[in-house]
Amino acid sequence: MSKVVTARYLMGLPKTSQFKIGLFVAVLQAIFSVALLATSAWLISRAAEQPPIMYLSIAVVGVRGFAVGRSAGRYAERILLHDSAFKMLKLERPRILEKLIPFAPAGMPDRGATISRLVNDVDELQNLPIRVIAPVVQSMVVSILAVFGVMLLLPSAALVLLSTLLASFFLAFPLSAWASARADSTSAKTKSELVSLSIDTLERLEVLQTYGWLPQRLEEIKSTDHRLAAQANRTAVAAGIGQSLVSALSGISVFGMAYFGAKSVDSGHNPGVTLAVFALLPLAVYEIVQAAQPAISAFNRYRAAAKSLSRFIDHQIPVELDVPEGELTLDKIQSIELRGVTANYPGGPSVLRGFNIKLARGEKLLLHGNSGTGKSTIANILVKFLAPSAGEYLINGKPASIFSSDSVRKLIGLIEQNPVIFIGSVRDNLVLANNEAQDSELVKVLVKVGLWQMFVQREGLDTQLGERGVFISGGEAQRLAVARALLANFEVLIMDEPTANVDRATAAPLVKELLEAGSGKTILLITHDSELGSLTNRSLHL
Amino acid sequence: MLGSALIRAGIIWLQEFMAQRAANNVKLELRSKFYDAVSKLGPGWLANRKIAELNSLATTGIDALNAYFSKYLPQLIYTALITPVFIVLIWSADFISGITLLITLPLIPVFMVLIGWATKAAQLKQLEALNRLSGHFLEVMRGLSTLRIFGRANAQIETMSSVSDNYRIRTMKVLRVSFLSGFALELLSSLSVAMIAVAIGLRLVNGELSLLIGLYVLILAPEAFLPIRQVGANFHASAEGVAAADSILNIIDEANLLTSQSQNNPGLTQFDFAPARLTVITGPSGAGKTSMIRDFLGLDTAFFDGKADDFAWVAQQPVLFDTTVTLNITGPAPIDRTALSKAIEMAAIDDLEAEDQVGVAGSQVSGGQAQRICLARAFYRILTTSAHQLFVDEPISALDETRAKIVVQSLKKFAKNGCTVVAISHQQLLIDAADQKIEVANV
């Protein structure tokens, strides 16, 4: 078994001393609870022989001590285990995000579904420490100790306990594991289907509704839900098999141990006081063993989640997105150039072939092309989101690969075709670009892009933009994105269709304003609108 | 004895199964009602909600109800039935133990209620925090490219860690209280059992009690406490599901209220758009052209069957489904091939194959292609259904001149065939083609 595989199954395991202490407390607590019943049984049997009270006082203290210890231990166990599990999650979540970063935007998997799946899967990881390891270790240790303890008193009773326990662990549990494994993994898949279907429906409700496609969609959700329910029923049956088998084994164990115990007391082999212990001990042991039963289902779910997460983590970054990272810091841009560049998106056909372009410092170039001719691809290459499959990307005449991507992106900025507006205020959305900017600067750029007048009528910089920027129009979102880019002080500005959602009447003035705001800056304006060409030094047709 | 153990085993199985079935039925019902309610409340209602939150409410939130139906409820019934039996059994065997039991047992539900009150507010807060966390993830993913552009993506890794930690602290606060309640209940019952056990022991020493009765009571005593203790434990486990169900029932109620109210609430905006004409609405950005049309179509008010039957609407932002070009145009209904190729032609989709995938949220197509697919969807609707009004918002904003011309021609053709065609646009090309112009002034 390779190291990778082991690591995959243990990714949800907290490696902290807190977790180890929690595990220790969990075992101790379980021992206490068996000891409680055993001591009580002994106490009563011994008391029936009416010895002087002082012989009993230790056992009386023991009963009370074990009772308090068990409850306190249980409390400490749960706190310690949960806290360590959450601390593990805190480490895993950022890891997933970090892995996802290079995929944006050129190789971004489906956002809504991916995120829901990732969130669910990561949450599922906490099952390992809390619902798998703790109860399994607990029940194993208690079982072994109980068998050894009984062995000292009466080997035949120990044999009964041992054999029923073995049957529980190696027959009943695996049987229900086998039965529930399939149901668990398919239900995890169905569940994620339901989640993506649901978010897709909510996000696109308007189209589904106005086009009359909603009823079919709701049917689809319903049938997925029914499938999920059927799978849950199967899991329940499987879980029931295990639970009732263990319950039956516990009955057999009590019966067998009482039988052998009675025989040994009859023959004078053991004192009478032990009989109650023999009869009651298996009850306490089995209560703990029973608790380990859901561990199998929990482990199956954990394994499915861990598998899908590690598949995601092990997933090689496609060559197209694996943009060579340099060590040099780019501090000034004299020129940028693409020479014979061919490019494609991960797994897709070439969208750009043998493309050439050169921009000198301060130059303003309009790149004109019809849709589908790879305009956005050029933008993605220039900010090092995408690596060309052939040809060269040169900055200041040197390969762009020798510069660090961060320093390139500090100087070359992209205004995306569909700018992302984050939940929050106008200010939140602007300081993203420059968190040292004063309010006065923010207002200045808003004036520049023609938005301030609108926001000042609302709540100024505190105007809330809502989820997906629903409170502002497409054109306003574009302007805000431009304002954001101006704040970031890029040397080179790439505008990918900045006027796509802006009024025709104001498109030219806006571009003009932008070019003015960016005087001294190098600007690449990518558009399908050839009329804007008069505003730039030169234009190029794709 | 062996027989009764086996019967018990069988009953356990049956109980597990029945509880799961009941939980599933309720979940199915609740989920289906939720989507019905949301669709009735409509896109306008949805726009003011956080989709990630609603989604987690409808999926994992409802799933959390499992604990309520398969654990809490059966346990509650079981406890109510079995606890009196235990009391009677112990009472009849040993009077003093019975009294002890009768005094200590009611303390458990009293404590449970008290602790429950204390944790309820915290529990709700936790659900909020959970939703915020899931919303935070979605926001970051959605805007990851923008964050990268501004060099903020890596900072988000750090933020994610602190958001997670914040979540941990909040959750632990809740758990500490609910575990403490478990601790209190367990301690209470342990001590009660210990009290009974020690009392029995001492009375055995004095010869006041026979061993048989002593043992009998001792075995029964913990069993008498167990069910009621588990009610408490299961109650806490099911709190998340109950809170989610509560929110969902509120949404369903909200939708139900709509039915009796404004069944026919036409938009405030009243227009007489001429049939068989191409009307173009112009005006500066922010003058409210889009909201005017949305209002006219009643898109942001409650949605009822048949409301959208006679129009096709293309919003400014293209909305694409992660499937083929064809299915994005035709939807789930059987495909009318002739109408499909006509719609594709009229929307100038000459650079995509019908079976091409558009990718997630249109990631495999350009902005212009997305726009044309959405137009084709509306064209196809007009061609194949009784809808005879076409409303388009900035239909050619992302198109090159040649294709924009084709689209404008198509709009004119629909008008010529008797459709009411209304377009919001700034493009001169489209304005020039208008049969009628409406100028909207800045507010």
PDB file of C-alpha atoms in Angstrom, chain A residues 145-253:
ATOM      1  CA  LEU A 145      -9.934  -5.523  28.908  1.00  0.00           C
ATOM      2  CA  ALA A 146     -13.288  -7.127  29.725  1.00  0.00           C
ATOM      3  CA  VAL A 147     -12.266 -10.454  28.180  1.00  0.00           C
ATOM      4  CA  PHE A 148      -8.971 -10.427  30.098  1.00  0.00           C
ATOM      5  CA  GLY A 149     -10.713  -9.476  33.312  1.00  0.00           C
ATOM      6  CA  VAL A 150     -13.257 -12.276  33.037  1.00  0.00           C
ATOM      7  CA  MET A 151     -10.502 -14.691  32.014  1.00  0.00           C
ATOM      8  CA  LEU A 152      -8.858 -14.206  35.414  1.00  0.00           C
ATOM      9  CA  LEU A 153     -12.088 -15.239  37.122  1.00  0.00           C
ATOM     10  CA  LEU A 154     -13.553 -17.810  34.788  1.00  0.00           C
ATOM     11  CA  PRO A 155     -12.023 -18.831  31.433  1.00  0.00           C
ATOM     12  CA  SER A 156     -15.188 -20.474  30.136  1.00  0.00           C
ATOM     13  CA  ALA A 157     -17.213 -17.267  30.607  1.00  0.00           C
ATOM     14  CA  ALA A 158     -14.396 -15.309  29.016  1.00  0.00           C
ATOM     15  CA  LEU A 159     -14.635 -17.636  26.030  1.00  0.00           C
ATOM     16  CA  VAL A 160     -18.341 -16.864  25.670  1.00  0.00           C
ATOM     17  CA  LEU A 161     -17.707 -13.118  25.854  1.00  0.00           C
ATOM     18  CA  LEU A 162     -14.773 -13.363  23.474  1.00  0.00           C
ATOM     19  CA  SER A 163     -16.643 -15.371  20.873  1.00  0.00           C
ATOM     20  CA  THR A 164     -19.731 -13.157  20.848  1.00  0.00           C
ATOM     21  CA  LEU A 165     -17.544 -10.065  20.674  1.00  0.00           C
ATOM     22  CA  LEU A 166     -15.548 -11.538  17.815  1.00  0.00           C
ATOM     23  CA  ALA A 167     -18.810 -12.338  16.061  1.00  0.00           C
ATOM     24  CA  SER A 168     -19.917  -8.734  16.556  1.00  0.00           C
ATOM     25  CA  PHE A 169     -16.733  -7.218  15.261  1.00  0.00           C
ATOM     26  CA  PHE A 170     -15.975  -9.650  12.479  1.00  0.00           C
ATOM     27  CA  LEU A 171     -19.408 -10.847  11.420  1.00  0.00           C
ATOM     28  CA  ALA A 172     -22.183  -8.419  12.356  1.00  0.00           C
ATOM     29  CA  PHE A 173     -20.245  -5.206  11.656  1.00  0.00           C
ATOM     30  CA  PRO A 174     -18.724  -6.281   8.330  1.00  0.00           C
ATOM     31  CA  LEU A 175     -22.105  -7.636   7.259  1.00  0.00           C
ATOM     32  CA  SER A 176     -23.803  -4.323   7.783  1.00  0.00           C
ATOM     33  CA  ALA A 177     -20.757  -2.556   6.338  1.00  0.00           C
ATOM     34  CA  TRP A 178     -21.062  -4.630   3.204  1.00  0.00           C
ATOM     35  CA  ALA A 179     -24.774  -3.964   3.003  1.00  0.00           C
ATOM     36  CA  SER A 180     -24.507  -0.234   3.565  1.00  0.00           C
ATOM     37  CA  ALA A 181     -21.324   0.464   1.584  1.00  0.00           C
ATOM     38  CA  ARG A 182     -23.051   0.541  -1.767  1.00  0.00           C
ATOM     39  CA  ALA A 183     -26.018   2.481  -0.509  1.00  0.00           C
ATOM     40  CA  ASP A 184     -23.718   4.990   1.190  1.00  0.00           C
ATOM     41  CA  SER A 185     -21.569   5.706  -1.829  1.00  0.00           C
ATOM     42  CA  THR A 186     -24.468   5.942  -4.253  1.00  0.00           C
ATOM     43  CA  SER A 187     -26.396   8.149  -1.874  1.00  0.00           C
ATOM     44  CA  ALA A 188     -23.403  10.496  -1.573  1.00  0.00           C
ATOM     45  CA  LYS A 189     -23.418  10.771  -5.354  1.00  0.00           C
ATOM     46  CA  THR A 190     -27.167  11.330  -5.510  1.00  0.00           C
ATOM     47  CA  LYS A 191     -26.908  13.896  -2.770  1.00  0.00           C
ATOM     48  CA  SER A 192     -24.363  15.919  -4.688  1.00  0.00           C
ATOM     49  CA  GLU A 193     -26.549  15.637  -7.779  1.00  0.00           C
ATOM     50  CA  LEU A 194     -29.437  17.046  -5.801  1.00  0.00           C
ATOM     51  CA  VAL A 195     -27.279  19.876  -4.500  1.00  0.00           C
ATOM     52  CA  SER A 196     -26.111  20.926  -7.972  1.00  0.00           C
ATOM     53  CA  LEU A 197     -29.573  20.563  -9.430  1.00  0.00           C
ATOM     54  CA  SER A 198     -30.980  22.694  -6.646  1.00  0.00           C
ATOM     55  CA  ILE A 199     -28.461  25.501  -6.974  1.00  0.00           C
ATOM     56  CA  ASP A 200     -28.778  25.481 -10.770  1.00  0.00           C
ATOM     57  CA  THR A 201     -32.535  25.855 -10.394  1.00  0.00           C
ATOM     58  CA  LEU A 202     -32.317  28.679  -7.895  1.00  0.00           C
ATOM     59  CA  GLU A 203     -29.699  30.559  -9.911  1.00  0.00           C
ATOM     60  CA  ARG A 204     -31.590  30.252 -13.190  1.00  0.00           C
ATOM     61  CA  LEU A 205     -35.138  30.411 -11.846  1.00  0.00           C
ATOM     62  CA  GLU A 206     -36.146  33.310 -14.074  1.00  0.00           C
ATOM     63  CA  VAL A 207     -35.337  31.567 -17.335  1.00  0.00           C
ATOM     64  CA  LEU A 208     -36.795  28.255 -16.163  1.00  0.00           C
ATOM     65  CA  GLN A 209     -39.953  30.041 -15.203  1.00  0.00           C
ATOM     66  CA  THR A 210     -40.471  32.409 -18.109  1.00  0.00           C
ATOM     67  CA  TYR A 211     -39.743  29.618 -20.587  1.00  0.00           C
ATOM     68  CA  GLY A 212     -42.073  27.185 -18.862  1.00  0.00           C
ATOM     69  CA  TRP A 213     -39.232  24.755 -18.168  1.00  0.00           C
ATOM     70  CA  LEU A 214     -39.692  24.799 -14.421  1.00  0.00           C
ATOM     71  CA  PRO A 215     -42.223  21.959 -14.055  1.00  0.00           C
ATOM     72  CA  GLN A 216     -39.863  19.492 -15.714  1.00  0.00           C
ATOM     73  CA  ARG A 217     -37.040  20.774 -13.555  1.00  0.00           C
ATOM     74  CA  LEU A 218     -39.079  20.345 -10.384  1.00  0.00           C
ATOM     75  CA  GLU A 219     -39.961  16.824 -11.518  1.00  0.00           C
ATOM     76  CA  GLU A 220     -36.282  16.129 -11.987  1.00  0.00           C
ATOM     77  CA  ILE A 221     -35.525  17.355  -8.486  1.00  0.00           C
ATOM     78  CA  LYS A 222     -38.347  15.250  -7.116  1.00  0.00           C
ATOM     79  CA  SER A 223     -37.172  12.092  -8.800  1.00  0.00           C
ATOM     80  CA  THR A 224     -33.600  12.677  -7.601  1.00  0.00           C
ATOM     81  CA  ASP A 225     -34.992  13.171  -4.124  1.00  0.00           C
ATOM     82  CA  HIS A 226     -36.994   9.952  -4.386  1.00  0.00           C
ATOM     83  CA  ARG A 227     -33.893   8.108  -5.458  1.00  0.00           C
ATOM     84  CA  LEU A 228     -32.086   9.535  -2.454  1.00  0.00           C
ATOM     85  CA  ALA A 229     -34.890   8.407  -0.151  1.00  0.00           C
ATOM     86  CA  ALA A 230     -34.846   4.876  -1.566  1.00  0.00           C
ATOM     87  CA  GLN A 231     -31.107   4.714  -1.008  1.00  0.00           C
ATOM     88  CA  ALA A 232     -31.521   6.000   2.541  1.00  0.00           C
ATOM     89  CA  ASN A 233     -34.071   3.242   3.161  1.00  0.00           C
ATOM     90  CA  ARG A 234     -31.585   0.653   1.996  1.00  0.00           C
ATOM     91  CA  THR A 235     -28.948   2.113   4.307  1.00  0.00           C
ATOM     92  CA  ALA A 236     -31.421   1.907   7.167  1.00  0.00           C
ATOM     93  CA  VAL A 237     -32.090  -1.765   6.485  1.00  0.00           C
ATOM     94  CA  ALA A 238     -28.374  -2.445   6.406  1.00  0.00           C
ATOM     95  CA  ALA A 239     -27.763  -0.533   9.601  1.00  0.00           C
ATOM     96  CA  GLY A 240     -30.659  -2.422  11.188  1.00  0.00           C
ATOM     97  CA  ILE A 241     -29.138  -5.803  10.322  1.00  0.00           C
ATOM     98  CA  GLY A 242     -25.963  -4.953  12.197  1.00  0.00           C
ATOM     99  CA  GLN A 243     -27.717  -3.418  15.142  1.00  0.00           C
ATOM    100  CA  SER A 244     -30.113  -6.279  15.717  1.00  0.00           C
ATOM    101  CA  LEU A 245     -27.380  -8.883  15.239  1.00  0.00           C
ATOM    102  CA  VAL A 246     -25.227  -7.225  17.876  1.00  0.00           C
ATOM    103  CA  SER A 247     -28.254  -6.969  20.120  1.00  0.00           C
ATOM    104  CA  ALA A 248     -28.857 -10.702  19.717  1.00  0.00           C
ATOM    105  CA  LEU A 249     -25.203 -11.464  20.391  1.00  0.00           C
ATOM    106  CA  SER A 250     -25.371  -9.420  23.555  1.00  0.00           C
ATOM    107  CA  GLY A 251     -28.334 -11.519  24.689  1.00  0.00           C
ATOM    108  CA  ILE A 252     -26.417 -14.725  23.970  1.00  0.00           C
ATOM    109  CA  SER A 253     -23.430 -13.384  25.844  1.00  0.00           C
TER     110      SER A 253
END
